[in-house]
Short mmCIF file of C-alpha atoms and ligand atoms in Angstrom, two decimals:
data_model
loop_
_atom_site.label_atom_id
_atom_site.label_comp_id
_atom_site.label_asym_id
_atom_site.label_seq_id
_atom_site.Cartn_x
_atom_site.Cartn_y
_atom_site.Cartn_z
CA MET E 94 -103.98 -8.71 -32.82
CA THR E 95 -101.21 -6.24 -31.97
CA VAL E 96 -97.47 -6.89 -31.82
CA ALA E 97 -95.91 -6.90 -28.32
CA ARG E 98 -93.98 -3.72 -27.53
CA THR E 99 -91.49 -5.50 -25.29
CA ASN E 100 -89.75 -8.86 -25.20
CA TRP E 101 -91.12 -11.65 -22.96
CA ALA E 102 -88.82 -10.73 -20.07
CA ARG E 103 -89.79 -7.01 -20.38
CA ASN E 104 -86.15 -5.94 -20.16
CA VAL E 105 -86.20 -4.73 -23.79
CA ALA E 106 -88.74 -2.14 -24.95
CA PHE E 107 -88.72 -2.39 -28.75
CA SER E 108 -87.69 0.88 -30.34
CA ALA E 109 -89.40 0.23 -33.67
CA GLU E 110 -91.00 3.14 -35.48
CA ARG E 111 -93.62 0.79 -36.95
CA PHE E 112 -95.00 -2.62 -35.92
CA HIS E 113 -96.48 -5.05 -38.45
CA ARG E 114 -98.33 -8.34 -38.28
CA PRO E 115 -98.86 -9.40 -41.91
CA GLU E 116 -101.51 -12.01 -42.54
CA SER E 117 -100.15 -13.24 -45.86
CA VAL E 118 -96.76 -13.77 -47.44
CA ASP E 119 -97.67 -11.21 -50.11
CA GLU E 120 -98.36 -8.59 -47.44
CA LEU E 121 -95.03 -9.47 -45.81
CA ARG E 122 -93.23 -9.18 -49.15
CA GLN E 123 -94.71 -5.73 -49.65
CA ILE E 124 -93.59 -4.57 -46.19
CA VAL E 125 -90.06 -5.92 -46.67
CA GLY E 126 -89.71 -4.70 -50.24
CA SER E 127 -90.74 -1.15 -49.42
CA GLY E 128 -89.11 -0.81 -45.97
CA ARG E 129 -85.61 0.47 -45.22
CA SER E 130 -84.87 -1.30 -41.95
CA ILE E 131 -86.65 -4.56 -41.13
CA ARG E 132 -86.46 -7.01 -38.27
CA ALA E 133 -88.39 -10.25 -37.89
CA LEU E 134 -89.95 -10.99 -34.53
CA GLY E 135 -90.82 -14.48 -33.30
CA THR E 136 -92.34 -14.79 -29.85
CA GLY E 137 -89.88 -12.31 -28.27
CA HIS E 138 -88.35 -14.79 -25.84
CA SER E 139 -84.80 -13.49 -26.34
CA PHE E 140 -83.30 -11.54 -23.48
CA ASN E 141 -81.32 -8.96 -25.44
CA THR E 142 -81.85 -6.57 -28.35
CA ILE E 143 -81.36 -9.23 -31.05
CA ALA E 144 -84.98 -8.86 -32.23
CA ASP E 145 -85.13 -5.06 -31.88
CA THR E 146 -85.03 -2.39 -34.58
CA GLU E 147 -85.58 1.32 -34.93
CA GLY E 148 -87.32 0.67 -38.25
CA ASP E 149 -90.06 -1.87 -38.98
CA LEU E 150 -90.58 -4.77 -36.60
CA VAL E 151 -92.47 -7.57 -38.35
CA SER E 152 -94.11 -10.32 -36.36
CA VAL E 153 -94.59 -13.51 -38.37
CA ALA E 154 -97.25 -14.81 -35.97
CA GLY E 155 -100.10 -13.81 -38.28
CA LEU E 156 -98.94 -15.75 -41.34
CA PRO E 157 -101.41 -18.52 -42.27
CA PRO E 158 -100.57 -21.57 -40.16
CA VAL E 159 -99.07 -24.52 -42.03
CA ILE E 160 -98.26 -27.95 -40.60
CA ASP E 161 -97.53 -30.23 -43.51
CA ILE E 162 -96.14 -33.65 -42.58
CA ASP E 163 -94.52 -35.73 -45.33
CA GLU E 164 -94.33 -39.34 -44.16
CA ARG E 165 -92.23 -40.38 -47.15
CA THR E 166 -89.39 -37.95 -46.42
CA ALA E 167 -90.00 -37.88 -42.63
CA THR E 168 -90.22 -34.08 -42.59
CA VAL E 169 -92.62 -31.40 -41.48
CA THR E 170 -93.04 -28.05 -43.19
CA VAL E 171 -94.27 -25.36 -40.82
CA SER E 172 -95.02 -21.68 -41.03
CA ALA E 173 -92.29 -19.74 -39.27
CA GLY E 174 -94.35 -18.10 -36.53
CA LEU E 175 -95.83 -21.28 -35.09
CA ARG E 176 -94.75 -22.18 -31.59
CA PHE E 177 -93.46 -25.68 -30.92
CA GLY E 178 -96.48 -26.26 -28.70
CA GLU E 179 -98.76 -25.66 -31.69
CA VAL E 180 -97.00 -28.26 -33.83
CA THR E 181 -95.69 -31.11 -31.68
CA ALA E 182 -98.99 -32.93 -31.05
CA ALA E 183 -99.70 -33.17 -34.79
CA VAL E 184 -96.17 -34.44 -35.42
CA ASP E 185 -96.62 -37.03 -32.68
CA ARG E 186 -100.01 -38.16 -34.00
CA ALA E 187 -98.35 -38.85 -37.37
CA GLY E 188 -95.84 -41.13 -35.57
CA PHE E 189 -92.93 -38.70 -35.62
CA ALA E 190 -90.92 -36.49 -33.26
CA PHE E 191 -88.44 -33.63 -33.23
CA HIS E 192 -85.10 -34.96 -31.99
CA ASN E 193 -84.66 -32.05 -29.59
CA LEU E 194 -86.70 -29.30 -27.95
CA GLY E 195 -85.84 -26.37 -25.69
CA SER E 196 -87.02 -26.14 -22.11
CA LEU E 197 -90.29 -24.54 -23.18
CA PRO E 198 -92.82 -25.10 -26.01
CA HIS E 199 -93.82 -21.40 -26.08
CA ILE E 200 -91.16 -20.19 -28.53
CA SER E 201 -91.53 -19.84 -32.30
CA ILE E 202 -89.80 -22.36 -34.53
CA ALA E 203 -88.13 -19.69 -36.69
CA GLY E 204 -86.92 -17.71 -33.66
CA ALA E 205 -85.52 -20.84 -32.01
CA CYS E 206 -83.62 -21.84 -35.14
CA ALA E 207 -82.31 -18.30 -35.74
CA THR E 208 -80.52 -18.28 -32.37
CA GLY E 209 -79.30 -21.89 -32.13
CA THR E 210 -81.77 -22.80 -29.39
CA HIS E 211 -81.17 -26.26 -27.93
CA GLY E 212 -82.22 -28.75 -25.29
CA SER E 213 -79.83 -31.33 -23.94
CA GLY E 214 -78.31 -34.68 -24.89
CA VAL E 215 -74.79 -35.74 -25.79
CA THR E 216 -75.94 -36.90 -29.22
CA ASN E 217 -78.57 -34.21 -29.78
CA GLY E 218 -77.67 -31.28 -32.00
CA CYS E 219 -79.44 -27.95 -31.51
CA ILE E 220 -82.96 -27.66 -32.97
CA ALA E 221 -81.65 -25.89 -36.11
CA THR E 222 -79.73 -29.01 -37.13
CA ALA E 223 -83.08 -30.54 -38.12
CA VAL E 224 -83.74 -27.81 -40.69
CA ARG E 225 -83.68 -29.26 -44.19
CA SER E 226 -84.80 -26.14 -46.03
CA LEU E 227 -86.25 -22.74 -45.45
CA GLU E 228 -88.20 -20.16 -47.38
CA LEU E 229 -87.60 -16.48 -46.74
CA VAL E 230 -88.46 -13.02 -47.96
CA SER E 231 -85.23 -11.37 -49.08
CA ALA E 232 -84.31 -7.69 -48.98
CA ASP E 233 -85.93 -6.87 -52.33
CA GLY E 234 -89.19 -8.51 -51.27
CA THR E 235 -88.77 -11.68 -53.31
CA LEU E 236 -89.55 -15.08 -51.85
CA THR E 237 -86.56 -17.41 -52.05
CA SER E 238 -85.68 -20.78 -50.62
CA ILE E 239 -82.51 -22.56 -49.64
CA SER E 240 -81.97 -26.24 -48.85
CA ARG E 241 -79.36 -28.41 -47.21
CA GLY E 242 -76.54 -28.88 -49.70
CA ASP E 243 -77.03 -25.46 -51.36
CA THR E 244 -74.15 -22.98 -51.17
CA GLY E 245 -74.57 -20.82 -48.08
CA PHE E 246 -77.14 -23.10 -46.42
CA ALA E 247 -74.90 -23.73 -43.39
CA GLY E 248 -74.88 -19.98 -42.77
CA SER E 249 -78.59 -19.47 -43.37
CA VAL E 250 -80.24 -21.37 -40.54
CA VAL E 251 -78.74 -19.91 -37.35
CA ALA E 252 -78.76 -16.48 -39.01
CA LEU E 253 -79.81 -14.11 -36.19
CA GLY E 254 -82.57 -12.67 -38.40
CA ALA E 255 -79.91 -11.00 -40.55
CA LEU E 256 -80.62 -12.65 -43.92
CA GLY E 257 -84.35 -12.09 -44.33
CA VAL E 258 -87.73 -12.95 -42.88
CA VAL E 259 -88.24 -16.70 -42.77
CA THR E 260 -91.78 -17.70 -43.73
CA ARG E 261 -91.55 -21.52 -43.69
CA LEU E 262 -89.14 -24.19 -42.54
CA THR E 263 -88.93 -27.87 -43.37
CA LEU E 264 -87.49 -29.93 -40.52
CA ASP E 265 -86.33 -33.54 -40.32
CA LEU E 266 -88.32 -35.80 -38.04
CA VAL E 267 -87.40 -38.98 -36.19
CA PRO E 268 -89.77 -41.79 -35.19
CA ALA E 269 -91.96 -40.83 -32.21
CA PHE E 270 -90.58 -42.02 -28.87
CA GLY E 271 -91.60 -42.12 -25.24
CA LEU E 272 -89.63 -40.75 -22.31
CA ARG E 273 -89.64 -41.10 -18.55
CA GLN E 274 -88.46 -38.18 -16.47
CA TRP E 275 -86.62 -38.91 -13.25
CA VAL E 276 -85.30 -36.26 -10.87
CA TYR E 277 -82.45 -36.89 -8.47
CA GLU E 278 -81.51 -34.46 -5.70
CA ASN E 279 -78.27 -33.47 -4.01
CA LEU E 280 -75.60 -34.94 -6.23
CA PRO E 281 -72.28 -34.30 -4.46
CA ALA E 282 -70.01 -32.13 -6.64
CA ALA E 283 -66.99 -34.28 -5.82
CA LEU E 284 -68.72 -37.40 -7.20
CA LEU E 285 -69.94 -35.45 -10.21
CA ARG E 286 -66.38 -34.34 -11.05
CA GLU E 287 -65.27 -37.98 -11.09
CA SER E 288 -68.16 -39.09 -13.34
CA PHE E 289 -69.13 -35.99 -15.32
CA GLU E 290 -69.17 -37.76 -18.72
CA GLU E 291 -71.17 -40.65 -17.29
CA VAL E 292 -73.72 -38.31 -15.71
CA LEU E 293 -74.15 -36.17 -18.83
CA ALA E 294 -74.67 -39.32 -20.92
CA ALA E 295 -76.92 -41.09 -18.41
CA ALA E 296 -80.11 -40.53 -20.45
CA TYR E 297 -81.40 -39.26 -23.80
CA SER E 298 -81.40 -35.77 -22.30
CA VAL E 299 -79.78 -34.72 -19.02
CA SER E 300 -79.96 -31.40 -17.17
CA LEU E 301 -78.06 -30.58 -13.99
CA PHE E 302 -79.46 -27.74 -11.89
CA THR E 303 -77.28 -25.97 -9.33
CA ASP E 304 -77.55 -22.71 -7.39
CA TRP E 305 -73.74 -22.64 -6.95
CA ARG E 306 -74.30 -22.22 -3.20
CA ASP E 307 -72.55 -25.33 -1.93
CA ASP E 308 -70.75 -28.47 -3.07
CA ARG E 309 -73.72 -30.18 -4.67
CA ILE E 310 -75.93 -30.23 -7.70
CA ASN E 311 -79.44 -29.44 -6.47
CA GLN E 312 -81.23 -31.59 -9.06
CA VAL E 313 -80.41 -33.92 -11.93
CA TRP E 314 -83.20 -34.30 -14.53
CA LEU E 315 -82.94 -37.50 -16.57
CA LYS E 316 -85.21 -37.77 -19.61
CA SER E 317 -84.86 -41.43 -20.35
CA THR E 318 -86.00 -43.87 -23.03
CA GLY E 319 -85.07 -46.66 -20.63
CA ALA E 320 -86.36 -48.71 -17.73
CA GLU E 321 -89.65 -48.31 -15.83
CA THR E 322 -87.86 -48.09 -12.51
CA ALA E 323 -84.91 -46.11 -11.22
CA PRO E 324 -82.69 -46.78 -8.21
CA THR E 325 -83.51 -44.68 -5.15
CA THR E 326 -79.90 -43.54 -4.87
CA TRP E 327 -77.43 -42.87 -7.69
CA LEU E 328 -73.89 -41.53 -7.37
CA GLY E 329 -74.73 -40.22 -3.92
CA ALA E 330 -77.91 -38.47 -5.15
CA THR E 331 -81.43 -39.39 -4.01
CA LEU E 332 -84.45 -40.02 -6.21
CA ALA E 333 -87.02 -37.23 -5.59
CA ASP E 334 -90.15 -38.42 -3.80
CA GLY E 335 -92.44 -36.01 -5.66
CA PRO E 336 -92.43 -33.63 -8.63
CA ARG E 337 -89.99 -30.74 -8.51
CA HIS E 338 -89.54 -27.29 -10.07
CA PRO E 339 -85.91 -26.52 -10.93
CA VAL E 340 -86.06 -23.08 -9.30
CA PRO E 341 -85.81 -23.52 -5.52
CA GLY E 342 -89.04 -22.72 -3.67
CA LEU E 343 -91.35 -22.83 -6.71
CA GLU E 344 -94.30 -25.22 -7.01
CA PRO E 345 -93.87 -28.02 -9.62
CA GLU E 346 -97.28 -27.51 -11.31
CA PRO E 347 -95.87 -25.75 -14.45
CA CYS E 348 -93.38 -28.59 -14.99
CA THR E 349 -93.73 -31.62 -17.23
CA ASP E 350 -94.53 -34.97 -15.56
CA GLN E 351 -91.79 -36.62 -13.55
CA LEU E 352 -91.61 -39.67 -11.25
CA GLY E 353 -90.89 -41.95 -14.22
CA VAL E 354 -94.37 -41.68 -15.74
CA VAL E 355 -93.94 -42.48 -19.41
CA GLY E 356 -95.14 -39.86 -21.87
CA PRO E 357 -94.61 -38.72 -25.44
CA TRP E 358 -91.36 -36.93 -26.32
CA HIS E 359 -93.05 -33.52 -26.56
CA ALA E 360 -94.49 -33.81 -23.05
CA ARG E 361 -91.11 -34.68 -21.49
CA LEU E 362 -88.31 -32.97 -23.46
CA PRO E 363 -89.43 -29.45 -22.39
CA HIS E 364 -89.22 -28.83 -18.65
CA PHE E 365 -92.34 -26.66 -18.78
CA ARG E 366 -95.92 -27.21 -19.93
CA PRO E 367 -97.36 -25.04 -22.70
CA ASP E 368 -100.31 -23.74 -20.68
CA PHE E 369 -98.21 -22.34 -17.81
CA THR E 370 -95.61 -19.59 -17.47
CA PRO E 371 -92.26 -21.28 -18.06
CA SER E 372 -89.31 -21.02 -15.70
CA SER E 373 -89.87 -18.45 -12.93
CA GLY E 374 -91.41 -15.89 -15.30
CA ASP E 375 -89.55 -13.01 -13.67
CA GLU E 376 -85.97 -13.35 -14.79
CA LEU E 377 -83.06 -12.71 -17.11
CA GLN E 378 -80.98 -15.51 -18.64
CA SER E 379 -77.41 -16.07 -19.91
CA GLU E 380 -75.72 -19.16 -21.32
CA TYR E 381 -72.23 -20.12 -22.49
CA PHE E 382 -71.00 -23.07 -24.57
CA VAL E 383 -67.58 -24.65 -24.08
CA HIS E 384 -65.88 -27.77 -25.47
CA ARG E 385 -67.21 -30.87 -23.74
CA SER E 386 -63.62 -31.91 -23.06
CA ASP E 387 -63.35 -28.82 -20.80
CA THR E 388 -66.43 -29.68 -18.73
CA VAL E 389 -64.71 -30.32 -15.41
CA ALA E 390 -62.21 -27.45 -15.74
CA ALA E 391 -64.98 -25.01 -16.72
CA PHE E 392 -67.18 -26.26 -13.86
CA ASP E 393 -64.30 -25.67 -11.43
CA ALA E 394 -63.64 -22.20 -12.85
CA LEU E 395 -67.29 -21.26 -12.21
CA ASP E 396 -67.23 -22.89 -8.80
CA ALA E 397 -64.25 -20.69 -7.88
CA VAL E 398 -66.38 -17.54 -8.45
CA ARG E 399 -69.64 -18.88 -7.04
CA GLU E 400 -69.85 -16.10 -4.40
CA ARG E 401 -70.01 -13.60 -7.27
CA ILE E 402 -72.59 -15.62 -9.19
CA SER E 403 -74.99 -16.95 -6.59
CA PRO E 404 -76.41 -13.66 -5.21
CA ALA E 405 -77.84 -12.78 -8.65
CA LEU E 406 -78.94 -16.31 -9.42
CA GLN E 407 -82.26 -18.16 -9.30
CA ILE E 408 -80.85 -21.35 -10.78
CA SER E 409 -78.16 -22.54 -13.15
CA GLU E 410 -78.49 -25.43 -15.62
CA ILE E 411 -75.78 -27.55 -17.22
CA ARG E 412 -76.66 -29.29 -20.51
CA THR E 413 -74.94 -30.80 -23.54
CA VAL E 414 -75.24 -30.06 -27.26
CA ALA E 415 -73.78 -32.23 -30.03
CA ARG E 416 -71.52 -30.62 -32.61
CA ASP E 417 -72.86 -29.40 -35.95
CA ASP E 418 -71.77 -27.59 -39.08
CA LEU E 419 -73.98 -24.49 -38.95
CA TRP E 420 -71.62 -21.52 -39.14
CA LEU E 421 -73.10 -19.46 -36.29
CA SER E 422 -74.30 -22.31 -34.14
CA PRO E 423 -72.69 -22.15 -30.68
CA ALA E 424 -71.99 -25.86 -31.22
CA PHE E 425 -70.23 -25.28 -34.56
CA GLU E 426 -67.61 -28.04 -34.84
CA ARG E 427 -67.69 -28.56 -31.06
CA ASP E 428 -69.39 -31.09 -28.84
CA CYS E 429 -70.46 -28.68 -26.14
CA VAL E 430 -71.38 -28.42 -22.52
CA ALA E 431 -73.61 -25.39 -21.95
CA PHE E 432 -73.65 -23.46 -18.66
CA HIS E 433 -76.97 -21.63 -18.32
CA PHE E 434 -77.95 -19.03 -15.69
CA THR E 435 -81.46 -17.91 -14.75
CA TRP E 436 -80.88 -14.61 -12.97
CA HIS E 437 -83.08 -12.42 -10.80
CA PRO E 438 -84.31 -9.56 -13.00
CA GLU E 439 -81.84 -7.05 -11.50
CA PRO E 440 -79.74 -5.63 -14.36
CA THR E 441 -76.88 -4.24 -12.24
CA ALA E 442 -76.37 -7.45 -10.26
CA VAL E 443 -76.71 -9.47 -13.48
CA ARG E 444 -74.09 -7.33 -15.22
CA GLU E 445 -71.62 -8.03 -12.39
CA ALA E 446 -72.39 -11.75 -12.30
CA VAL E 447 -72.16 -12.03 -16.10
CA ARG E 448 -68.73 -10.40 -15.95
CA ALA E 449 -67.61 -12.97 -13.37
CA VAL E 450 -68.94 -15.86 -15.50
CA GLU E 451 -67.34 -14.53 -18.68
CA ALA E 452 -63.98 -13.99 -17.00
CA ALA E 453 -64.08 -17.50 -15.53
CA LEU E 454 -64.99 -19.10 -18.87
CA GLU E 455 -62.76 -16.92 -21.06
CA PRO E 456 -59.86 -19.44 -21.06
CA PHE E 457 -62.27 -22.01 -22.54
CA GLY E 458 -63.33 -19.91 -25.52
CA ALA E 459 -66.94 -19.77 -24.29
CA ARG E 460 -69.48 -18.87 -26.96
CA PRO E 461 -72.45 -16.92 -25.57
CA HIS E 462 -76.05 -17.85 -26.46
CA TRP E 463 -77.15 -15.35 -29.15
CA GLY E 464 -80.52 -14.75 -27.52
CA LYS E 465 -79.46 -14.27 -23.91
CA VAL E 466 -77.71 -11.57 -21.84
CA HIS E 467 -73.97 -11.41 -22.46
CA SER E 468 -71.17 -8.88 -22.73
CA THR E 469 -68.58 -10.87 -24.68
CA GLU E 470 -66.66 -8.44 -26.90
CA PRO E 471 -67.44 -8.69 -30.65
CA ALA E 472 -63.75 -9.27 -31.44
CA ALA E 473 -63.72 -12.25 -29.07
CA ILE E 474 -66.89 -13.65 -30.63
CA ARG E 475 -65.42 -13.28 -34.12
CA ALA E 476 -62.38 -15.27 -33.02
CA LEU E 477 -64.62 -18.05 -31.68
CA TYR E 478 -66.42 -18.69 -34.98
CA PRO E 479 -64.18 -19.94 -37.84
CA ARG E 480 -66.91 -19.11 -40.44
CA PHE E 481 -67.75 -15.65 -39.06
CA GLY E 482 -66.23 -14.01 -42.16
CA ALA E 483 -68.17 -16.32 -44.46
CA PHE E 484 -71.40 -15.29 -42.73
CA GLU E 485 -70.43 -11.65 -43.16
CA GLU E 486 -70.03 -12.25 -46.90
CA LEU E 487 -73.39 -13.99 -47.02
CA MET E 488 -75.01 -10.95 -45.38
CA ALA E 489 -73.26 -8.56 -47.78
CA THR E 490 -74.36 -10.55 -50.84
CA SER E 491 -77.93 -11.26 -49.82
CA ASP E 492 -78.63 -7.89 -48.21
CA PRO E 493 -76.23 -5.30 -49.68
CA ALA E 494 -78.14 -2.33 -48.26
CA GLY E 495 -78.17 -3.81 -44.76
CA LYS E 496 -81.96 -3.80 -44.52
CA PHE E 497 -82.02 -6.64 -41.98
CA ARG E 498 -79.23 -5.29 -39.79
CA ASN E 499 -79.99 -3.80 -36.38
CA GLY E 500 -77.91 -2.45 -33.48
CA TYR E 501 -77.14 -5.98 -32.27
CA VAL E 502 -75.86 -7.08 -35.69
CA ASP E 503 -73.90 -3.84 -36.18
CA ARG E 504 -72.21 -4.28 -32.81
CA LEU E 505 -71.18 -7.82 -33.78
CA PHE E 506 -70.10 -7.20 -37.34
CA GLY E 507 -69.26 -3.50 -37.22
CA THR E 508 -71.29 -0.77 -38.88
CA ARG E 509 -70.94 -0.74 -42.63
C1 FAD P 890 -88.27 -18.99 -20.24
C2 FAD P 890 -87.29 -19.19 -21.36
C3 FAD P 890 -86.67 -20.41 -21.52
C4 FAD P 890 -85.72 -20.60 -22.53
N1 FAD P 890 -85.16 -21.84 -22.68
C5 FAD P 890 -84.23 -22.04 -23.64
C6 FAD P 890 -83.65 -23.32 -23.83
O1 FAD P 890 -84.03 -24.29 -23.20
N2 FAD P 890 -82.66 -23.43 -24.75
C7 FAD P 890 -82.22 -22.38 -25.49
O2 FAD P 890 -81.28 -22.53 -26.28
N3 FAD P 890 -82.81 -21.15 -25.38
C8 FAD P 890 -83.81 -20.98 -24.48
N4 FAD P 890 -84.41 -19.76 -24.38
C9 FAD P 890 -84.06 -18.70 -25.34
C10 FAD P 890 -84.96 -18.76 -26.59
O3 FAD P 890 -85.09 -20.07 -27.06
C11 FAD P 890 -84.37 -17.94 -27.73
O4 FAD P 890 -84.23 -16.62 -27.31
C12 FAD P 890 -85.24 -18.01 -29.00
O5 FAD P 890 -84.64 -17.24 -30.02
C13 FAD P 890 -86.62 -17.51 -28.76
O6 FAD P 890 -87.42 -17.67 -29.91
P1 FAD P 890 -88.41 -16.47 -30.29
O7 FAD P 890 -89.36 -16.96 -31.28
O8 FAD P 890 -88.96 -15.84 -29.06
O9 FAD P 890 -87.36 -15.47 -30.99
P2 FAD P 890 -87.27 -13.88 -30.87
O10 FAD P 890 -86.71 -13.54 -29.54
O11 FAD P 890 -88.56 -13.26 -31.25
O12 FAD P 890 -86.18 -13.58 -31.99
C14 FAD P 890 -84.90 -14.10 -31.87
C15 FAD P 890 -84.14 -13.91 -33.19
O13 FAD P 890 -84.79 -14.68 -34.18
C16 FAD P 890 -85.07 -13.87 -35.31
N5 FAD P 890 -86.31 -14.35 -35.91
C17 FAD P 890 -87.47 -14.66 -35.31
N6 FAD P 890 -88.38 -15.03 -36.23
C18 FAD P 890 -87.76 -14.94 -37.43
C19 FAD P 890 -88.18 -15.17 -38.77
N7 FAD P 890 -89.40 -15.57 -39.06
N8 FAD P 890 -87.27 -14.97 -39.76
C20 FAD P 890 -86.01 -14.58 -39.49
N9 FAD P 890 -85.57 -14.34 -38.25
C21 FAD P 890 -86.45 -14.52 -37.23
C22 FAD P 890 -85.23 -12.46 -34.74
O14 FAD P 890 -85.02 -11.48 -35.74
C23 FAD P 890 -84.12 -12.48 -33.70
O15 FAD P 890 -82.91 -12.21 -34.33
C24 FAD P 890 -85.39 -19.53 -23.41
C25 FAD P 890 -86.06 -18.30 -23.27
C26 FAD P 890 -87.01 -18.14 -22.27
C27 FAD P 890 -87.73 -16.83 -22.15
#
């Protein structure tokens, strides 16, 4: 099987001189040990050049699949290239669950953790917070591992691919749980402003979808562990009378079951089913994380520039992420609200809209999603991450020759 020459969104053509798909860890070690410039590739679902390189691009998708569940420690050890959709059913069958999942099961576990990928929920940390240990091929080709509690671990999970090629991860599990998904439509923005905290905490996982076109939230998705029934109206919003797709005008078939039908966590936490194209499939994305205490002010700041956002927009999503201690996690030491934007795939219009979003959110110290389109200046990003310097030191120690750096990393940290 060959390695894709572009990312999923096709807005980045990889500039690698060589593409590799090793089928064993030894083969991977040989490639890394002998190469000069290496980048790991997951499933390529990032929207910027974070996974690109001019040297050797190494897909981990061909590594022998491992799904090793340890009931005693409530953990699963997985090979890095597996997609969530290839792992979750086995985890569920063993009576366990991941505490959080992104909107789609198509992404690789290593790639998701490397960028701080998250779902929603006021008490749910990003997916990487479940990582208990990881095994990676370092710059000299040796296989090393690092575990929670080890020096440098907090910098090694959301690591942007800059510390080595992860081959395996061990993640904490929670007991399996069921969820019901309810969708409400047309939540008046004025009522939302009054009850933002209540709305965001109304279920295990809550997503608000808005097109920023008028004074309402188009849809509220509640992923709930609670009751079998839901009121037909709630805070001025109306319970949907059929399944919905979050992007206006699209058919709901690719979406996970709604209408309160109970299902396992892995069939409700993602918005999209594994066997369909997720989201609209023809798009770019951006996302910004601000302190949860700034939710209403940040919402109002975006609302004030909605004419500059909405022409480029398919749909926007508002979610929450619980604070963590991972140095480069966008939720590092912050309970966050995340403002996400699914754009039309029109780079010029997106650039303009992204500028408007970034200017509006600048007073709130918004951290951009590492894997999505953004233009936040590196100096601003550095100032937003208290352990940025510590990560820099970790990179310098573990990879003195800069083998795992690429243009994206150099832009952030400066060329050496
Ligand atoms: C339709 C769609 C929906 C999305 N929904 C969400 C969402 O709900 N929440 C969210 O937070 N994000 C979301 N994203 C963004 C996505 O989760 C991230 O871009 C994520 O990094 C993608 O994982 P990947 O395997 O494709 O990583 P890639 O894009 O392949 O790589 C991303 C980074 O991970 C590194 N990496 C990958 N594998 C390894 C490895 N084995 N070792 C070391 N480094 C590695 C790469 O070097 C790169 O730096 C979405 C993206 C799409 C396309």
